[in-house]
CSV table of C-alpha atoms in Angstrom, one decimal:
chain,number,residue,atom,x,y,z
A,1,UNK,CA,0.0,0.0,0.0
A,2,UNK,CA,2.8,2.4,0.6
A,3,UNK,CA,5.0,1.6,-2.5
A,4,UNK,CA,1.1,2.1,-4.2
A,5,UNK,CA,0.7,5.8,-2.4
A,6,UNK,CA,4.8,6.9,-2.7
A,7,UNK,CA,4.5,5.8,-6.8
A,8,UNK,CA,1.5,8.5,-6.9
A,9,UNK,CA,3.3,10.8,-5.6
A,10,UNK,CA,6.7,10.7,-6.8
A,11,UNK,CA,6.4,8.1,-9.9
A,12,UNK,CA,6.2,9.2,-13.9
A,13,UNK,CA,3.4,7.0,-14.4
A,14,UNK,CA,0.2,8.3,-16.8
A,15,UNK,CA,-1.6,7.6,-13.2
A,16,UNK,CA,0.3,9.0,-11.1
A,17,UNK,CA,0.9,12.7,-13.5
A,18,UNK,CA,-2.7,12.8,-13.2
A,19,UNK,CA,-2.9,12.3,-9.5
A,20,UNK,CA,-0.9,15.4,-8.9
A,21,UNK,CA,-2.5,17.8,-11.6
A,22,UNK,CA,-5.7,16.6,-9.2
A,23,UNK,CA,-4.5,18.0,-6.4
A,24,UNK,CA,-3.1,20.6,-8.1
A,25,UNK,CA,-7.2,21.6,-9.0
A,26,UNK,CA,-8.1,21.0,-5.6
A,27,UNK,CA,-5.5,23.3,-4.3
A,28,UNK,CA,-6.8,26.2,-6.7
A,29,UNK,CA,-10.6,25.0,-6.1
A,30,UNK,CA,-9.7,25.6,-2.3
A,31,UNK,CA,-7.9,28.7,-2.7
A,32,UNK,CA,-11.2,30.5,-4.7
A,33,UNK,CA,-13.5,29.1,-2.3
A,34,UNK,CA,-11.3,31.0,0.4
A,35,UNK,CA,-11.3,34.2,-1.6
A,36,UNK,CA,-14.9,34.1,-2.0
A,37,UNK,CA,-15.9,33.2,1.3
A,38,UNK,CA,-13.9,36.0,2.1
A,39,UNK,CA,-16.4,38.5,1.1
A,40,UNK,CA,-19.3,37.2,3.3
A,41,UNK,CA,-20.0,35.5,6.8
A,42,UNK,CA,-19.6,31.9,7.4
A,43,UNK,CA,-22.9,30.2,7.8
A,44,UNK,CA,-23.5,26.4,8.2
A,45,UNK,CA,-22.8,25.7,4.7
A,46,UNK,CA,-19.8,27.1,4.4
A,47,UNK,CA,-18.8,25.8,7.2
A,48,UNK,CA,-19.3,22.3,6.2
A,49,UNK,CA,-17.6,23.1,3.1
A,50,UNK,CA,-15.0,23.8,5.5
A,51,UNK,CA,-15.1,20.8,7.4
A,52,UNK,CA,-15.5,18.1,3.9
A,53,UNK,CA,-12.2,20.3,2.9
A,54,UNK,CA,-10.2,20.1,6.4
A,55,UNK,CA,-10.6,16.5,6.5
A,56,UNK,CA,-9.5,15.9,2.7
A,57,UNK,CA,-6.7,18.4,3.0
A,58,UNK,CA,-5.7,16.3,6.4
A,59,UNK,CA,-5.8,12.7,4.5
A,60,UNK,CA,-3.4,13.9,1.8
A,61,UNK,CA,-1.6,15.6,4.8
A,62,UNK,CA,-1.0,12.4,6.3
A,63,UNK,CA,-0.3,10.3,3.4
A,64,UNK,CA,2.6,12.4,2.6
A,65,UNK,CA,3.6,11.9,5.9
A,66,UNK,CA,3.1,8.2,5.6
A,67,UNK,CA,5.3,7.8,2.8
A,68,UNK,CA,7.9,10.6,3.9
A,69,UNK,CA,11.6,8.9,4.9
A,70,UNK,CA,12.5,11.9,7.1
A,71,UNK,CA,9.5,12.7,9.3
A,72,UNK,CA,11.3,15.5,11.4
A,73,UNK,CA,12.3,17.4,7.9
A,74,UNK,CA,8.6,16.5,6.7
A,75,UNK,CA,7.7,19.4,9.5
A,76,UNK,CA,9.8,21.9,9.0
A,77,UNK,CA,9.0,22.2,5.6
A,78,UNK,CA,7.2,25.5,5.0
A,79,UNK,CA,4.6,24.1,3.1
A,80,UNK,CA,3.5,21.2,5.5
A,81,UNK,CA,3.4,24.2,7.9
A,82,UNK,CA,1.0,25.7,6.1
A,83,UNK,CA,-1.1,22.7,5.3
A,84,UNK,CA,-1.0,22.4,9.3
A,85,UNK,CA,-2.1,26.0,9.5
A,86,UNK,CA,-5.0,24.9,6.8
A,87,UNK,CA,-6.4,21.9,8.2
A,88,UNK,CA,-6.8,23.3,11.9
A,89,UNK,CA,-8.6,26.7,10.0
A,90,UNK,CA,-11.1,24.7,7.9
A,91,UNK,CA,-11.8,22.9,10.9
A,92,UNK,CA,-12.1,26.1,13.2
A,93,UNK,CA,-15.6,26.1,12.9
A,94,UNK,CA,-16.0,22.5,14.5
A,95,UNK,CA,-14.8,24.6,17.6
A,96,UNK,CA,-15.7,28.2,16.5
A,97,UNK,CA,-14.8,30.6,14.3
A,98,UNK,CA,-11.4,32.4,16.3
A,99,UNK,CA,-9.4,30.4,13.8
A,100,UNK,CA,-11.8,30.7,10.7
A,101,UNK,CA,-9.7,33.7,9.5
A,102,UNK,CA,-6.6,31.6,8.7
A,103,UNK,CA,-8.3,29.5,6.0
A,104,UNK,CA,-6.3,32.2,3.3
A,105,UNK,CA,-3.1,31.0,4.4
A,106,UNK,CA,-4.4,27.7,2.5
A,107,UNK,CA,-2.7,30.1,-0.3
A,108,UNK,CA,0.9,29.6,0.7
A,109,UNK,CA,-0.1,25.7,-1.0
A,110,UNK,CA,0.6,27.8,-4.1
A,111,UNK,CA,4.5,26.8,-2.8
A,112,UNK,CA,4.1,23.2,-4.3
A,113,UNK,CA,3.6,24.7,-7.7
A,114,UNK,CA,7.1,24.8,-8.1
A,115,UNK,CA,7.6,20.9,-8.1
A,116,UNK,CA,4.9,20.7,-10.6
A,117,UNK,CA,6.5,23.1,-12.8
A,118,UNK,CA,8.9,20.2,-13.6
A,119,UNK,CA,6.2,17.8,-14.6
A,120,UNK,CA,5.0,20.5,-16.7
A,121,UNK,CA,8.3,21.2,-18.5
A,122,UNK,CA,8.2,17.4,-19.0
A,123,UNK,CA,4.7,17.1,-20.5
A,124,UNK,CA,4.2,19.7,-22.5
A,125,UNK,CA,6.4,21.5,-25.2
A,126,UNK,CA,5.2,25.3,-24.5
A,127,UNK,CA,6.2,24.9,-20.8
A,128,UNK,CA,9.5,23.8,-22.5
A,129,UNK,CA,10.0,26.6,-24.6
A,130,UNK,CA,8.5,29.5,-22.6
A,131,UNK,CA,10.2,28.0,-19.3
A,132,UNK,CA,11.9,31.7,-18.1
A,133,UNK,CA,8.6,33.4,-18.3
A,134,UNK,CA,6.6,31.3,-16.9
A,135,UNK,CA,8.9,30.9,-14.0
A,136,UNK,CA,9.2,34.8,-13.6
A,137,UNK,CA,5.2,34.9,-13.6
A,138,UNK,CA,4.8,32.4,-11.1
A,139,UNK,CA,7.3,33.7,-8.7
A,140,UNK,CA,5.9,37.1,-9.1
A,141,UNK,CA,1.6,35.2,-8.5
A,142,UNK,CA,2.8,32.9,-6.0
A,143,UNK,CA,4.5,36.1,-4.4
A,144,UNK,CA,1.5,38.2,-4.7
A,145,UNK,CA,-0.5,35.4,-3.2
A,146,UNK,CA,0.7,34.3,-0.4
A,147,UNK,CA,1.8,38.1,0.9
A,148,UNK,CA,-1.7,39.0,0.4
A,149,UNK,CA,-2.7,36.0,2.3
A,150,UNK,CA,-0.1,37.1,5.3
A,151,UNK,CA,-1.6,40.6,5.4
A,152,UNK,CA,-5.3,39.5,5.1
A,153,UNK,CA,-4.1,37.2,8.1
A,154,UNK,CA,-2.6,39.8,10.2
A,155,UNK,CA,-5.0,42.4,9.6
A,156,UNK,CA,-8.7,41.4,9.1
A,157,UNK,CA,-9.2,41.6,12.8
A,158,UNK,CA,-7.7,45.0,13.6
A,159,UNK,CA,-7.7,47.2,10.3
A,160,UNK,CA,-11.3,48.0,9.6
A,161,UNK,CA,-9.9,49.0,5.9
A,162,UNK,CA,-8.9,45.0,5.4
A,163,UNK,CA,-12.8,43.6,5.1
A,164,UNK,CA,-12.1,40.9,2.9
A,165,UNK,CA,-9.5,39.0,0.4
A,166,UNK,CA,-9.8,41.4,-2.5
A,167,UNK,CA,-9.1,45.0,0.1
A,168,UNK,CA,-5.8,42.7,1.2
A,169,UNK,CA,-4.9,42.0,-2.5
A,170,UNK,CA,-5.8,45.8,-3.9
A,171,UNK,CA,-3.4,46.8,-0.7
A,172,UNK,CA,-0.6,44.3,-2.2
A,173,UNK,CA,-1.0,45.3,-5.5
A,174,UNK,CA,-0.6,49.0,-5.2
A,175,UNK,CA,2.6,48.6,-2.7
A,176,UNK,CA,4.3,45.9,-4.9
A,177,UNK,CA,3.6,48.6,-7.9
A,178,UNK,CA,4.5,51.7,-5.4
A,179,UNK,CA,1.5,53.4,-6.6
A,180,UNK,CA,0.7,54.0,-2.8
A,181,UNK,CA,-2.7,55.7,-3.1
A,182,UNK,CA,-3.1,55.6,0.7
A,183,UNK,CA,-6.5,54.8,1.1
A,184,UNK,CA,-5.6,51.8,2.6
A,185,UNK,CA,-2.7,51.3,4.9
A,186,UNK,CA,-1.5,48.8,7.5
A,187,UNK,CA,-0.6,50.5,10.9
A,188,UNK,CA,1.9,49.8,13.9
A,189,UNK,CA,5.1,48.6,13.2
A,190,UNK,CA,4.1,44.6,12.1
A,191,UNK,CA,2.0,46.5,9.3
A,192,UNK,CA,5.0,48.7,8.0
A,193,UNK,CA,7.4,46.0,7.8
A,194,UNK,CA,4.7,43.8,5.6
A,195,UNK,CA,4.7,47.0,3.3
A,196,UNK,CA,8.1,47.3,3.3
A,197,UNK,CA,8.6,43.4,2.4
A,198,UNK,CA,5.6,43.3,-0.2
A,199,UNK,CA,7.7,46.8,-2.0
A,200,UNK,CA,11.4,45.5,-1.5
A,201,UNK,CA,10.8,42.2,-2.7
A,202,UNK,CA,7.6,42.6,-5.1
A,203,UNK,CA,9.0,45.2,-7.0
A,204,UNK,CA,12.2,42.7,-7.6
A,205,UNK,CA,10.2,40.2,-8.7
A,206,UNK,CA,8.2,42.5,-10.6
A,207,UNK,CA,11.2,43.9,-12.6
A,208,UNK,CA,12.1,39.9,-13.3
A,209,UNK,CA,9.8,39.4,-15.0
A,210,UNK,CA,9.9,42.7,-16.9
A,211,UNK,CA,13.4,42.3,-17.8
A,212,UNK,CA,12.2,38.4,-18.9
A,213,UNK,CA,9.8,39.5,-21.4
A,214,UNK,CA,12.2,42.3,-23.1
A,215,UNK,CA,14.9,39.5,-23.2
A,216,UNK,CA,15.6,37.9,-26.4
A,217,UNK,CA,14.5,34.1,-26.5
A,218,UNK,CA,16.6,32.1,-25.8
A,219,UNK,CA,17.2,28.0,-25.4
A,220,UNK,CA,18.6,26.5,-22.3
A,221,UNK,CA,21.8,24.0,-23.3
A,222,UNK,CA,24.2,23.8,-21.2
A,223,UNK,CA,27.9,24.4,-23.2
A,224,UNK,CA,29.9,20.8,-23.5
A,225,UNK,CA,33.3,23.1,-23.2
A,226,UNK,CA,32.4,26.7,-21.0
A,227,UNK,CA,28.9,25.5,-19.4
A,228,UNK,CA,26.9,28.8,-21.0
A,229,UNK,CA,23.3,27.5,-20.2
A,230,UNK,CA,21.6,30.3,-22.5
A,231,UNK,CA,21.8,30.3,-26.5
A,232,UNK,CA,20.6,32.4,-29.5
A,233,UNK,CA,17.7,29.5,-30.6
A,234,UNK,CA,19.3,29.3,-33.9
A,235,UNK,CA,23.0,29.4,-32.6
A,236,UNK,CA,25.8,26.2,-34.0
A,237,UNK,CA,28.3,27.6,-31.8
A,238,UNK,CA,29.0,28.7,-28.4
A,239,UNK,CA,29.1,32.6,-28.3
A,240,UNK,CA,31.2,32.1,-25.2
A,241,UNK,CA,34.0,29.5,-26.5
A,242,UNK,CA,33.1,28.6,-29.9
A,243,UNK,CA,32.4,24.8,-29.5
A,244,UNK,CA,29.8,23.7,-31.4
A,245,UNK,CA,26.5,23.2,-29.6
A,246,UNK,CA,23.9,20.8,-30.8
A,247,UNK,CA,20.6,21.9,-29.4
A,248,UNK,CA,17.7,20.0,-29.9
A,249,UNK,CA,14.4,21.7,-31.8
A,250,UNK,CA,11.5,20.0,-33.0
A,251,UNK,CA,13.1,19.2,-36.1
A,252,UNK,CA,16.1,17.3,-34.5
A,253,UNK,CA,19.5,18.7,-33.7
């Protein structure tokens, strides 16, 4: 049974692929119903949506952790942190709603899209091609995300301006752009050194991503002689040494 749960999760099988693109759409199918809950108050529906989530989220929680060699690392992993974070939220309201409000750190799931990226690269050929940009855009959205997630956290019970998931993400927005229109700020010091973390950090990512799109394409093959990664996609030689590269295309070499 383990072998059976550890090939779903780490094997290359057609099965297994589209295990993990599954709970890759129940991670985003969580993640929207947090935003949109976000916008009204929990009543018993929502909070049995809450419960039928908690206690899936907690099954693949522990199945990871069934199949995990290193239980101690499995912990201190950021993500599992979250997902710990996650489960105890959606299940807040079996014991109230105090803890309801931390359901939008379910967000920081976004993490795991990184290992998936790889499968992608590996499936399909515009993933491939477009790899750069893509990983530029989903630094700067997973960014975005989970710091919006942090501040709707921290706020939504002390900032009467943070009502709800989309104030948190307009606030994130306009300090990772530095527009800064001041209607809606975050006070005390924990609130200014959010701001100055969403600006420091979002406008680096921001410029990334920028500077990725105004880039020339190019192909990643790594140089037999100098190790230059990045080539011209038409280039025979290595602009770096000279040795002839042989990159791959759709044609062949």
């Amino acid at each position: 049974m383990r072998n059976t749960v550890r090939e779903l999760y780490k094997g290359e099988s057609v099965r297994a692929r589209r295990f993990r693109y599954g709970i890759l759409i129940f991670d985003v199918v969580t993640i929207l119903f947090v935003i949109a809950t976000s916008f009204s108050h929990h009543g018993p529906v929502v909070e049995a949506v809450d419960a039928v989530f908690g206690v899936v989220i907690l099954a693949e929680f522990s199945a990871r952790l069934w199949i995990s060699a290193n239980k101690l690392r499995f912990f201190t992993r950021l993500v599992n942190l979250a997902d710990i974070i996650a489960i105890v939220s959606f299940l807040a309201p079996l014991a109230g709603e105090g803890l309801g409000f931390l359901r939008v750190l379910r967000t920081l799931r976004l993490l795991r899209t990184y290992h998936l990226s790889q499968q992608l690269k590996r499936d399909f050929v515009f993933f491939r091609r477009q790899e750069d940009v893509i990983i530029a855009v989903l630094n700067l959205g997973v960014f975005i995300f989970v710091m919006t997630g942090l501040v709707y956290a921290t706020q939504y019970t002390v900032n009467p301006q943070i009502g709800n998931y989309a104030d948190a993400l307009y606030f994130t927005v306009t300090a990772l752009t530095t527009t800064g229109f001041g209607d809606i700020t975050l006070p005390g010091t924990t609130g200014r050194l959010i701001s100055v973390l969403v600006m420091i950090f979002g406008v680096t990512l921001f410029l990334r991503l920028v500077q990725v799109l105004i880039r020339p394409n190019k192909v990643r093959h790594e140089c037999t002689r100098c190790g230059l990664v990045l080539h011209d996609a038409d280039a025979v030689h290595c602009k770096h040494c000279g040795e002839v590269v042989h990159i791959v295309t759709e044609g062949g070499t």
